[in-house]
mmCIF file of C-alpha atoms in Angstrom:
data_model
loop_
_atom_site.group_PDB
_atom_site.id
_atom_site.type_symbol
_atom_site.label_atom_id
_atom_site.label_comp_id
_atom_site.label_asym_id
_atom_site.label_seq_id
_atom_site.Cartn_x
_atom_site.Cartn_y
_atom_site.Cartn_z
ATOM 1 C CA MET A 98 -19.319 -11.909 91.822
ATOM 2 C CA SER A 99 -20.627 -10.690 95.167
ATOM 3 C CA ASP A 100 -19.130 -13.748 96.914
ATOM 4 C CA GLU A 101 -15.666 -13.144 95.443
ATOM 5 C CA THR A 102 -15.512 -9.467 96.453
ATOM 6 C CA PRO A 103 -15.516 -10.025 100.259
ATOM 7 C CA LEU A 104 -12.961 -12.829 99.848
ATOM 8 C CA ALA A 105 -10.641 -10.614 97.819
ATOM 9 C CA THR A 106 -11.088 -7.793 100.330
ATOM 10 C CA ALA A 107 -10.254 -10.107 103.235
ATOM 11 C CA THR A 108 -7.152 -11.405 101.437
ATOM 12 C CA ALA A 109 -5.953 -7.879 100.676
ATOM 13 C CA ALA A 110 -6.586 -6.784 104.264
ATOM 14 C CA ARG A 111 -4.688 -9.794 105.626
ATOM 15 C CA THR A 112 -1.768 -9.045 103.302
ATOM 16 C CA LEU A 113 -1.660 -5.403 104.413
ATOM 17 C CA VAL A 114 -1.742 -6.443 108.079
ATOM 18 C CA MET A 115 1.155 -8.870 107.510
ATOM 19 C CA LEU A 116 3.195 -6.198 105.714
ATOM 20 C CA ALA A 117 2.498 -3.698 108.489
ATOM 21 C CA ALA A 118 3.530 -6.267 111.101
ATOM 22 C CA LEU A 119 6.728 -6.974 109.151
ATOM 23 C CA VAL A 120 7.571 -3.259 109.039
ATOM 24 C CA VAL A 121 6.985 -2.952 112.792
ATOM 25 C CA ILE A 122 9.168 -6.010 113.497
ATOM 26 C CA VAL A 123 12.030 -4.713 111.337
ATOM 27 C CA TRP A 124 11.760 -1.282 112.950
ATOM 28 C CA GLY A 125 11.844 -2.897 116.388
ATOM 29 C CA LEU A 126 14.917 -4.955 115.462
ATOM 30 C CA LYS A 127 16.706 -1.863 114.201
ATOM 31 C CA GLN A 128 15.851 0.279 117.219
ATOM 32 C CA GLY A 129 16.475 -2.466 119.767
ATOM 33 C CA GLY A 130 19.904 -3.474 118.505
ATOM 34 C CA ALA A 131 21.666 -2.242 121.654
ATOM 35 C CA LEU A 132 19.695 -4.769 123.722
ATOM 36 C CA LEU A 133 19.192 -7.558 121.194
ATOM 37 C CA LEU A 134 22.809 -7.915 120.046
ATOM 38 C CA PRO A 135 24.215 -8.847 123.494
ATOM 39 C CA PHE A 136 21.287 -11.240 123.924
ATOM 40 C CA LEU A 137 22.013 -12.919 120.557
ATOM 41 C CA PHE A 138 25.702 -13.231 121.414
ATOM 42 C CA ALA A 139 24.681 -14.849 124.708
ATOM 43 C CA VAL A 140 22.363 -17.291 122.910
ATOM 44 C CA PHE A 141 25.037 -18.336 120.398
ATOM 45 C CA LEU A 142 27.690 -18.683 123.108
ATOM 46 C CA SER A 143 25.248 -20.741 125.194
ATOM 47 C CA ILE A 144 24.597 -23.076 122.265
ATOM 48 C CA LEU A 145 28.354 -23.582 121.936
ATOM 49 C CA ALA A 146 28.827 -24.129 125.686
ATOM 50 C CA ALA A 147 25.756 -26.311 126.337
ATOM 51 C CA PRO A 148 27.478 -29.646 125.438
ATOM 52 C CA LEU A 149 30.059 -29.082 128.185
ATOM 53 C CA VAL A 150 27.332 -28.389 130.768
ATOM 54 C CA LEU A 151 25.377 -31.510 129.804
ATOM 55 C CA TRP A 152 28.550 -33.627 129.820
ATOM 56 C CA LEU A 153 29.435 -32.465 133.335
ATOM 57 C CA GLU A 154 25.898 -33.163 134.543
ATOM 58 C CA ARG A 155 26.102 -36.693 133.133
ATOM 59 C CA LEU A 156 29.188 -37.114 135.337
ATOM 60 C CA ARG A 157 26.964 -36.400 138.382
ATOM 61 C CA VAL A 158 28.226 -32.824 138.755
ATOM 62 C CA GLN A 159 25.655 -30.492 140.298
ATOM 63 C CA PRO A 160 24.006 -28.204 137.681
ATOM 64 C CA ALA A 161 25.160 -25.000 139.391
ATOM 65 C CA LEU A 162 28.756 -26.257 139.588
ATOM 66 C CA ALA A 163 28.643 -27.433 135.953
ATOM 67 C CA VAL A 164 27.470 -23.987 134.842
ATOM 68 C CA LEU A 165 30.142 -22.326 137.006
ATOM 69 C CA VAL A 166 32.942 -24.418 135.493
ATOM 70 C CA THR A 167 31.627 -23.788 131.975
ATOM 71 C CA MET A 168 31.294 -20.046 132.534
ATOM 72 C CA LEU A 169 34.836 -19.850 133.908
ATOM 73 C CA GLY A 170 36.073 -21.506 130.722
ATOM 74 C CA VAL A 171 33.994 -19.196 128.514
ATOM 75 C CA LEU A 172 35.149 -16.113 130.419
ATOM 76 C CA GLY A 173 38.752 -17.263 130.113
ATOM 77 C CA VAL A 174 38.432 -17.612 126.338
ATOM 78 C CA LEU A 175 36.648 -14.251 126.015
ATOM 79 C CA ALA A 176 39.215 -12.550 128.261
ATOM 80 C CA GLY A 177 42.104 -13.903 126.205
ATOM 81 C CA PHE A 178 40.370 -12.935 122.977
ATOM 82 C CA GLY A 179 39.644 -9.434 124.288
ATOM 83 C CA ALA A 180 43.200 -8.985 125.570
ATOM 84 C CA LEU A 181 44.637 -9.916 122.174
ATOM 85 C CA LEU A 182 42.253 -7.529 120.438
ATOM 86 C CA THR A 183 42.875 -4.568 122.712
ATOM 87 C CA THR A 184 46.655 -5.075 122.738
ATOM 88 C CA SER A 185 46.813 -5.335 118.953
ATOM 89 C CA LEU A 186 44.478 -2.390 118.428
ATOM 90 C CA THR A 187 46.469 -0.148 120.787
ATOM 91 C CA GLY A 188 49.644 -0.455 118.728
ATOM 92 C CA PHE A 189 47.701 -0.347 115.486
ATOM 93 C CA ASP A 190 45.942 2.921 116.373
ATOM 94 C CA GLU A 191 49.310 4.533 117.070
ATOM 95 C CA ALA A 192 50.756 3.414 113.728
ATOM 96 C CA LEU A 193 47.603 4.016 111.660
ATOM 97 C CA PRO A 194 48.308 7.672 110.644
ATOM 98 C CA GLY A 195 51.705 6.687 109.251
ATOM 99 C CA TYR A 196 50.197 3.810 107.279
ATOM 100 C CA ARG A 197 47.531 6.088 105.827
ATOM 101 C CA GLU A 198 50.096 8.655 104.717
ATOM 102 C CA ALA A 199 52.257 5.959 103.128
ATOM 103 C CA LEU A 200 49.264 4.458 101.293
ATOM 104 C CA ASP A 201 48.114 7.863 100.063
ATOM 105 C CA ALA A 202 51.629 8.627 98.794
ATOM 106 C CA LEU A 203 51.870 5.228 97.076
ATOM 107 C CA PHE A 204 48.496 5.719 95.432
ATOM 108 C CA ALA A 205 49.464 9.235 94.342
ATOM 109 C CA ARG A 206 52.558 7.843 92.608
ATOM 110 C CA LEU A 207 50.441 5.147 90.955
ATOM 111 C CA THR A 208 47.895 7.738 89.787
ATOM 112 C CA ALA A 209 50.657 9.928 88.362
ATOM 113 C CA HIS A 210 52.192 6.938 86.581
ATOM 114 C CA LEU A 211 48.845 5.996 85.038
ATOM 115 C CA GLY A 212 48.282 9.637 84.119
ATOM 116 C CA SER A 213 51.400 9.545 81.958
ATOM 117 C CA TYR A 214 49.605 6.919 79.872
ATOM 118 C CA GLY A 215 46.443 8.990 79.607
ATOM 119 C CA VAL A 216 44.530 7.298 82.443
ATOM 120 C CA ASP A 217 43.284 9.985 84.853
ATOM 121 C CA LEU A 218 41.815 8.653 88.116
ATOM 122 C CA SER A 219 42.028 11.796 90.243
ATOM 123 C CA GLU A 220 38.646 13.258 89.291
ATOM 124 C CA LEU A 221 36.902 9.910 89.754
ATOM 125 C CA LEU A 222 38.421 9.408 93.203
ATOM 126 C CA GLN A 223 37.478 12.932 94.270
ATOM 127 C CA GLU A 224 33.885 12.434 93.144
ATOM 128 C CA GLU A 225 33.577 9.080 94.950
ATOM 129 C CA HIS A 226 35.484 10.310 98.072
ATOM 130 C CA VAL A 227 37.897 7.373 97.896
ATOM 131 C CA GLU A 228 40.894 7.438 100.265
ATOM 132 C CA PRO A 229 43.419 4.596 99.959
ATOM 133 C CA GLY A 230 44.277 4.860 103.647
ATOM 134 C CA MET A 231 40.747 3.777 104.530
ATOM 135 C CA VAL A 232 41.646 0.214 103.477
ATOM 136 C CA VAL A 233 43.787 -0.205 106.591
ATOM 137 C CA GLY A 234 41.496 1.739 108.912
ATOM 138 C CA MET A 235 38.348 -0.234 108.127
ATOM 139 C CA ALA A 236 39.722 -3.336 109.881
ATOM 140 C CA GLY A 237 40.169 -1.399 113.093
ATOM 141 C CA SER A 238 36.664 0.051 112.853
ATOM 142 C CA PHE A 239 35.224 -3.441 112.294
ATOM 143 C CA VAL A 240 36.967 -4.884 115.337
ATOM 144 C CA GLY A 241 35.911 -1.824 117.331
ATOM 145 C CA SER A 242 32.261 -2.410 116.442
ATOM 146 C CA VAL A 243 32.512 -6.027 117.635
ATOM 147 C CA ILE A 244 34.068 -4.886 120.916
ATOM 148 C CA ALA A 245 31.290 -2.295 121.304
ATOM 149 C CA ALA A 246 28.670 -5.017 120.829
ATOM 150 C CA LEU A 247 30.367 -7.084 123.539
ATOM 151 C CA SER A 248 30.995 -4.086 125.797
ATOM 152 C CA ASN A 249 27.942 -4.937 127.916
ATOM 153 C CA THR A 250 29.728 -8.015 129.204
ATOM 154 C CA ALA A 251 27.639 -8.233 132.363
ATOM 155 C CA LEU A 252 24.412 -8.627 130.364
ATOM 156 C CA VAL A 253 25.971 -11.305 128.128
ATOM 157 C CA VAL A 254 27.353 -13.271 131.082
ATOM 158 C CA LEU A 255 24.144 -13.101 133.141
ATOM 159 C CA THR A 256 22.034 -14.150 130.153
ATOM 160 C CA MET A 257 24.368 -17.087 129.502
ATOM 161 C CA VAL A 258 24.193 -18.207 133.145
ATOM 162 C CA PHE A 259 20.395 -18.306 133.171
ATOM 163 C CA ILE A 260 20.226 -20.025 129.771
ATOM 164 C CA LEU A 261 22.703 -22.728 130.807
ATOM 165 C CA LEU A 262 20.906 -23.297 134.108
ATOM 166 C CA GLU A 263 17.741 -24.039 132.135
ATOM 167 C CA VAL A 264 19.364 -26.400 129.615
ATOM 168 C CA ALA A 265 18.856 -29.644 131.542
ATOM 169 C CA GLY A 266 15.266 -28.863 132.565
ATOM 170 C CA LEU A 267 14.113 -27.449 129.231
ATOM 171 C CA PRO A 268 12.728 -30.756 127.818
ATOM 172 C CA GLY A 269 10.565 -31.245 130.904
ATOM 173 C CA LYS A 270 9.236 -27.697 130.647
ATOM 174 C CA LEU A 271 8.372 -28.176 126.988
ATOM 175 C CA ARG A 272 6.490 -31.394 127.769
ATOM 176 C CA ALA A 273 4.616 -29.634 130.565
ATOM 177 C CA ALA A 274 3.753 -26.743 128.255
ATOM 178 C CA MET A 275 2.358 -29.209 125.696
ATOM 179 C CA GLY A 276 0.403 -31.035 128.406
ATOM 180 C CA ASP A 277 1.927 -34.411 127.501
ATOM 181 C CA PRO A 278 4.609 -35.855 129.818
ATOM 182 C CA GLN A 279 5.460 -38.464 127.159
ATOM 183 C CA ALA A 280 5.681 -36.005 124.240
ATOM 184 C CA ASP A 281 8.355 -36.768 121.677
ATOM 185 C CA LEU A 282 10.808 -33.865 121.395
ATOM 186 C CA ALA A 283 12.830 -35.399 118.583
ATOM 187 C CA GLU A 284 12.140 -32.495 116.213
ATOM 188 C CA PHE A 285 13.186 -29.881 118.777
ATOM 189 C CA SER A 286 16.311 -31.870 119.664
ATOM 190 C CA ALA A 287 17.207 -32.239 115.981
ATOM 191 C CA ILE A 288 16.869 -28.485 115.410
ATOM 192 C CA MET A 289 19.112 -27.700 118.370
ATOM 193 C CA ARG A 290 21.696 -30.304 117.306
ATOM 194 C CA GLU A 291 21.941 -28.929 113.776
ATOM 195 C CA VAL A 292 22.230 -25.291 114.899
ATOM 196 C CA GLN A 293 24.838 -26.368 117.440
ATOM 197 C CA ARG A 294 26.716 -28.374 114.816
ATOM 198 C CA TYR A 295 26.815 -25.424 112.432
ATOM 199 C CA LEU A 296 28.121 -23.033 115.090
ATOM 200 C CA LEU A 297 30.756 -25.494 116.326
ATOM 201 C CA ILE A 298 32.031 -26.293 112.824
ATOM 202 C CA LYS A 299 32.011 -22.654 111.728
ATOM 203 C CA THR A 300 33.835 -21.529 114.860
ATOM 204 C CA ALA A 301 36.478 -24.252 114.498
ATOM 205 C CA VAL A 302 36.978 -23.544 110.787
ATOM 206 C CA SER A 303 37.218 -19.796 111.441
ATOM 207 C CA ALA A 304 39.777 -20.389 114.193
ATOM 208 C CA VAL A 305 41.928 -22.497 111.851
ATOM 209 C CA THR A 306 41.614 -19.822 109.148
ATOM 210 C CA GLY A 307 42.713 -17.101 111.558
ATOM 211 C CA LEU A 308 45.627 -19.204 112.830
ATOM 212 C CA CYS A 309 46.855 -19.936 109.289
ATOM 213 C CA ALA A 310 46.616 -16.250 108.362
ATOM 214 C CA THR A 311 48.557 -15.270 111.494
ATOM 215 C CA LEU A 312 51.353 -17.773 110.784
ATOM 216 C CA LEU A 313 51.567 -16.674 107.140
ATOM 217 C CA LEU A 314 51.922 -12.998 108.068
ATOM 218 C CA MET A 315 54.427 -13.784 110.834
ATOM 219 C CA VAL A 316 56.649 -15.645 108.375
ATOM 220 C CA LEU A 317 56.472 -12.794 105.860
ATOM 221 C CA GLY A 318 57.079 -10.110 108.495
ATOM 222 C CA VAL A 319 53.851 -8.141 108.039
ATOM 223 C CA ASP A 320 53.075 -5.855 110.986
ATOM 224 C CA PHE A 321 50.377 -6.859 113.516
ATOM 225 C CA PRO A 322 49.896 -10.457 112.335
ATOM 226 C CA VAL A 323 47.837 -11.374 115.422
ATOM 227 C CA LEU A 324 45.373 -8.552 114.718
ATOM 228 C CA TRP A 325 44.907 -9.655 111.103
ATOM 229 C CA GLY A 326 44.475 -13.258 112.236
ATOM 230 C CA LEU A 327 41.707 -12.177 114.619
ATOM 231 C CA VAL A 328 40.122 -10.141 111.827
ATOM 232 C CA ALA A 329 40.261 -13.206 109.548
ATOM 233 C CA PHE A 330 38.645 -15.298 112.309
ATOM 234 C CA LEU A 331 35.756 -12.857 112.751
ATOM 235 C CA LEU A 332 35.218 -12.104 109.071
ATOM 236 C CA ASN A 333 35.193 -15.797 108.183
ATOM 237 C CA PHE A 334 31.659 -15.874 109.612
ATOM 238 C CA ILE A 335 30.723 -13.648 106.645
ATOM 239 C CA PRO A 336 30.973 -15.939 103.596
ATOM 240 C CA THR A 337 32.742 -14.894 100.381
ATOM 241 C CA VAL A 338 32.901 -11.167 101.136
ATOM 242 C CA GLY A 339 34.514 -11.620 104.545
ATOM 243 C CA SER A 340 37.607 -13.429 103.290
ATOM 244 C CA VAL A 341 38.200 -10.745 100.652
ATOM 245 C CA ILE A 342 37.869 -7.905 103.171
ATOM 246 C CA ALA A 343 40.159 -9.701 105.638
ATOM 247 C CA ALA A 344 42.937 -9.906 103.032
ATOM 248 C CA LEU A 345 42.919 -6.205 102.075
ATOM 249 C CA PRO A 346 44.639 -4.633 105.149
ATOM 250 C CA PRO A 347 47.662 -7.009 105.223
ATOM 251 C CA LEU A 348 47.962 -6.623 101.450
ATOM 252 C CA ALA A 349 48.076 -2.845 101.851
ATOM 253 C CA LEU A 350 50.603 -3.035 104.699
ATOM 254 C CA SER A 351 52.915 -5.303 102.723
ATOM 255 C CA LEU A 352 53.037 -2.630 100.016
ATOM 256 C CA VAL A 353 54.015 0.245 102.335
ATOM 257 C CA GLN A 354 56.364 -1.490 104.788
ATOM 258 C CA PRO A 355 59.948 -0.539 103.819
ATOM 259 C CA GLU A 356 61.339 -4.074 104.184
ATOM 260 C CA LEU A 357 58.542 -5.568 102.071
ATOM 261 C CA GLY A 358 57.228 -4.779 98.603
ATOM 262 C CA VAL A 359 55.222 -5.934 95.632
ATOM 263 C CA LEU A 360 56.556 -9.498 95.792
ATOM 264 C CA SER A 361 55.517 -9.811 99.434
ATOM 265 C CA ALA A 362 52.070 -8.446 98.576
ATOM 266 C CA VAL A 363 51.716 -11.089 95.865
ATOM 267 C CA VAL A 364 52.714 -13.819 98.334
ATOM 268 C CA VAL A 365 50.203 -12.478 100.886
ATOM 269 C CA GLY A 366 47.445 -12.487 98.281
ATOM 270 C CA LEU A 367 48.270 -15.996 97.087
ATOM 271 C CA GLY A 368 48.543 -17.210 100.676
ATOM 272 C CA TYR A 369 45.102 -15.885 101.596
ATOM 273 C CA LEU A 370 43.705 -17.322 98.372
ATOM 274 C CA GLY A 371 45.164 -20.739 99.161
ATOM 275 C CA ILE A 372 43.938 -20.696 102.774
ATOM 276 C CA ASN A 373 40.387 -19.743 101.847
ATOM 277 C CA THR A 374 40.266 -22.141 98.896
ATOM 278 C CA LEU A 375 41.466 -25.109 100.937
ATOM 279 C CA ILE A 376 39.502 -24.413 104.111
ATOM 280 C CA GLY A 377 36.482 -22.521 102.819
ATOM 281 C CA ASN A 378 35.803 -24.377 99.569
ATOM 282 C CA ILE A 379 37.031 -27.914 100.318
ATOM 283 C CA ILE A 380 37.216 -28.699 104.029
ATOM 284 C CA GLU A 381 34.277 -26.675 105.327
ATOM 285 C CA PRO A 382 31.682 -27.948 102.787
ATOM 286 C CA GLN A 383 32.750 -31.522 103.560
ATOM 287 C CA LEU A 384 32.231 -30.937 107.281
ATOM 288 C CA MET A 385 29.001 -28.983 106.919
ATOM 289 C CA GLY A 386 27.212 -31.115 104.358
ATOM 290 C CA ARG A 387 24.415 -29.908 102.109
ATOM 291 C CA ARG A 388 21.854 -29.748 104.922
ATOM 292 C CA LEU A 389 23.628 -26.719 106.390
ATOM 293 C CA GLY A 390 24.159 -24.963 103.046
ATOM 294 C CA LEU A 391 22.538 -21.779 101.743
ATOM 295 C CA SER A 392 21.834 -20.374 98.328
ATOM 296 C CA PRO A 393 24.419 -17.731 97.304
ATOM 297 C CA LEU A 394 21.579 -15.285 96.607
ATOM 298 C CA VAL A 395 20.157 -15.879 100.091
ATOM 299 C CA VAL A 396 23.612 -15.307 101.620
ATOM 300 C CA PHE A 397 23.956 -11.998 99.771
ATOM 301 C CA LEU A 398 20.451 -10.823 100.696
ATOM 302 C CA SER A 399 20.935 -11.804 104.341
ATOM 303 C CA LEU A 400 24.216 -9.861 104.433
ATOM 304 C CA VAL A 401 22.495 -6.783 103.001
ATOM 305 C CA PHE A 402 19.450 -7.025 105.280
ATOM 306 C CA TRP A 403 21.173 -7.755 108.601
ATOM 307 C CA GLY A 404 23.975 -5.332 107.749
ATOM 308 C CA TRP A 405 21.365 -2.613 107.237
ATOM 309 C CA VAL A 406 19.591 -3.530 110.482
ATOM 310 C CA TRP A 407 22.591 -3.934 112.814
ATOM 311 C CA GLY A 408 25.618 -2.727 110.866
ATOM 312 C CA THR A 409 28.855 -4.696 110.788
ATOM 313 C CA VAL A 410 27.845 -6.950 113.671
ATOM 314 C CA GLY A 411 24.614 -7.739 111.831
ATOM 315 C CA MET A 412 26.654 -8.937 108.856
ATOM 316 C CA LEU A 413 28.666 -11.101 111.249
ATOM 317 C CA LEU A 414 25.489 -12.736 112.581
ATOM 318 C CA SER A 415 23.587 -12.821 109.274
ATOM 319 C CA VAL A 416 24.479 -16.334 108.143
ATOM 320 C CA PRO A 417 24.103 -18.030 111.577
ATOM 321 C CA LEU A 418 20.663 -16.420 111.910
ATOM 322 C CA THR A 419 19.639 -17.481 108.392
ATOM 323 C CA ILE A 420 20.972 -21.020 108.904
ATOM 324 C CA ALA A 421 18.986 -21.322 112.136
ATOM 325 C CA ALA A 422 15.857 -20.032 110.377
ATOM 326 C CA ARG A 423 16.319 -22.544 107.550
ATOM 327 C CA ILE A 424 16.716 -25.466 109.963
ATOM 328 C CA VAL A 425 13.551 -24.457 111.829
ATOM 329 C CA LEU A 426 11.579 -24.019 108.588
ATOM 330 C CA GLU A 427 12.825 -27.355 107.259
ATOM 331 C CA ARG A 428 11.298 -29.132 110.242
ATOM 332 C CA SER A 429 8.108 -27.054 110.410
ATOM 333 C CA GLU A 430 4.929 -28.482 108.925
ATOM 334 C CA GLY A 431 3.990 -26.752 105.683
ATOM 335 C CA MET A 432 7.141 -24.559 105.545
ATOM 336 C CA GLN A 433 9.587 -27.014 103.985
ATOM 337 C CA TRP A 434 9.263 -25.278 100.605
ATOM 338 C CA VAL A 435 10.698 -22.073 102.106
ATOM 339 C CA ALA A 436 13.680 -24.045 103.449
ATOM 340 C CA VAL A 437 14.222 -25.528 99.969
ATOM 341 C CA LEU A 438 14.287 -22.029 98.445
ATOM 342 C CA LEU A 439 16.812 -20.885 101.051
ATOM 343 C CA GLY A 440 19.118 -23.854 100.436
ATOM 344 C CA PRO A 441 21.462 -24.692 97.541
ATOM 345 C CA SER A 442 20.351 -26.227 94.271
ATOM 346 C CA PRO A 443 19.385 -29.922 94.372
ATOM 347 C CA GLU A 444 22.067 -32.396 93.335
ATOM 348 C CA TRP A 445 20.012 -33.765 90.448
ATOM 349 C CA GLU A 446 19.962 -30.318 88.818
ATOM 350 C CA ARG A 447 23.753 -30.009 88.853
ATOM 351 C CA PRO A 448 25.811 -31.254 85.894
ATOM 352 C CA PRO A 449 28.337 -33.979 86.685
ATOM 353 C CA PRO A 450 31.806 -32.645 87.546
ATOM 354 C CA VAL A 451 34.324 -32.505 84.707
ATOM 355 C CA GLY A 452 37.974 -33.070 85.553
ATOM 356 C CA LEU A 453 40.892 -30.940 84.376
ATOM 357 C CA LEU A 454 42.244 -33.635 82.019
ATOM 358 C CA VAL A 455 38.839 -33.897 80.337
ATOM 359 C CA ARG A 456 38.698 -30.118 79.888
ATOM 360 C CA LEU A 457 42.149 -30.157 78.275
ATOM 361 C CA GLY A 458 41.144 -32.981 75.933
ATOM 362 C CA LEU A 459 43.654 -35.435 77.426
ATOM 363 C CA ARG A 460 41.010 -37.858 78.602
ATOM 364 C CA LYS A 461 37.590 -38.842 77.340
ATOM 365 C CA ARG A 462 34.538 -38.077 79.396
ATOM 366 C CA ALA A 463 33.472 -41.150 81.356
ATOM 367 C CA GLU A 464 30.115 -42.470 80.292
ATOM 368 C CA PRO A 465 27.670 -43.191 83.092
ATOM 369 C CA GLU A 466 27.393 -46.846 83.947
ATOM 370 C CA ARG A 467 24.161 -48.453 82.908
ATOM 371 C CA PRO A 468 22.811 -51.560 84.574
ATOM 372 C CA GLU A 469 22.993 -54.645 82.422
ATOM 373 C CA ALA A 470 19.705 -55.968 81.159
ATOM 374 C CA VAL A 471 18.637 -59.024 83.077
ATOM 375 C CA SER A 472 17.128 -61.696 80.813
ATOM 376 C CA PRO A 473 13.946 -63.313 82.092
ATOM 377 C CA PRO A 474 14.185 -66.924 83.297
ATOM 378 C CA PRO A 475 13.457 -69.532 80.584
ATOM 379 C CA ASP A 476 9.959 -70.884 80.307
ATOM 380 C CA PRO A 477 10.031 -74.679 80.773
ATOM 381 C CA ALA A 478 7.007 -75.062 78.515
ATOM 382 C CA SER A 479 8.871 -73.535 75.560
ATOM 383 C CA ASP A 480 12.224 -75.295 76.124
ATOM 384 C CA PRO A 481 12.220 -78.890 74.679
ATOM 385 C CA GLU A 482 15.112 -79.937 76.957
ATOM 386 C CA GLU A 483 13.185 -78.948 80.039
ATOM 387 C CA ARG A 484 10.038 -80.843 79.062
ATOM 388 C CA SER A 485 9.427 -83.917 81.130
ATOM 389 C CA PRO A 486 8.871 -87.210 79.193
ATOM 390 C CA PRO A 487 5.297 -88.410 78.955
ATOM 391 C CA PRO A 488 4.355 -91.067 81.480
ATOM 392 C CA GLY A 489 4.897 -94.591 80.279
ATOM 393 C CA GLY A 490 7.226 -93.343 77.497
#
């Protein structure tokens, strides 16, 4: 009994120290958001831009010139993105009070209509401090928070320059740090490739989602279609919840614009549903594969945690950070079980898919194919035809 007591005490002390360290780390992340967020943006942008730098260096371009060309391209994209955002937000801020008044009036008419049937929502809305006009304003506040995170452009650009300058020489430095010039960096390279692949695919898919949303709203005549396309692009980095939030402002605008109405709102809703179903549920999973998937519970918890730590921008970065952590854990000795818990359910635990015709009873469920039994080869000793005649017979 005396031997177990010190062991239990040491285990409890170690657990308390780990919890205290975790609290300190979370507190540091929360307090240091103003410095850490630009650094994280620089890291993610560097991961996206690194292939171009390495490609230019393989073409015998000097490293400094390769980084300069890459940074000019990145700055051009960021400048165009920022110009679109600021231009769209300027007109939107001017029109926002009118939209809020129109939404409040529409909701007041709806509340009065429901009240005639005995459904009273006024007290509930007053208790919960719900304002219908906030639906339109929250998109502007979200975009504003992203711009605020990127406001320290000089820090982001300088961090990117130094990271990209170190890209080509990083393997040599890692080998020198390990004391083995011939060390195999396959695991490190695989981690970087998978993080890079996720960010590239997610950025491309989000860009296509934003472009489709912009074209849809342009065709329907909804105000500020470019702004809502940019919002859809940014919020697509937040799975499930982001696509729903991105659809709310254009839905609300289609209800209050004089030339539009309920039918246009229905078309907007169905259009967003079709875009996110096709791209988010069919195309993106095919491109990503299961290795870059996450459990829905983990996605929700990461949204809550990083949103609490860094606000809206934390929610934007939550899934890329969790994906990167899962890839690192998956390739770390002894931590693969944590990566399994973070990922989706294994394929062998999922029931086989059932088609629509089977559900409607128009087709029978296909039975799984079973391999045919292979009969053993005949034994010559037991087969009279295979017996050889006796000698001299």
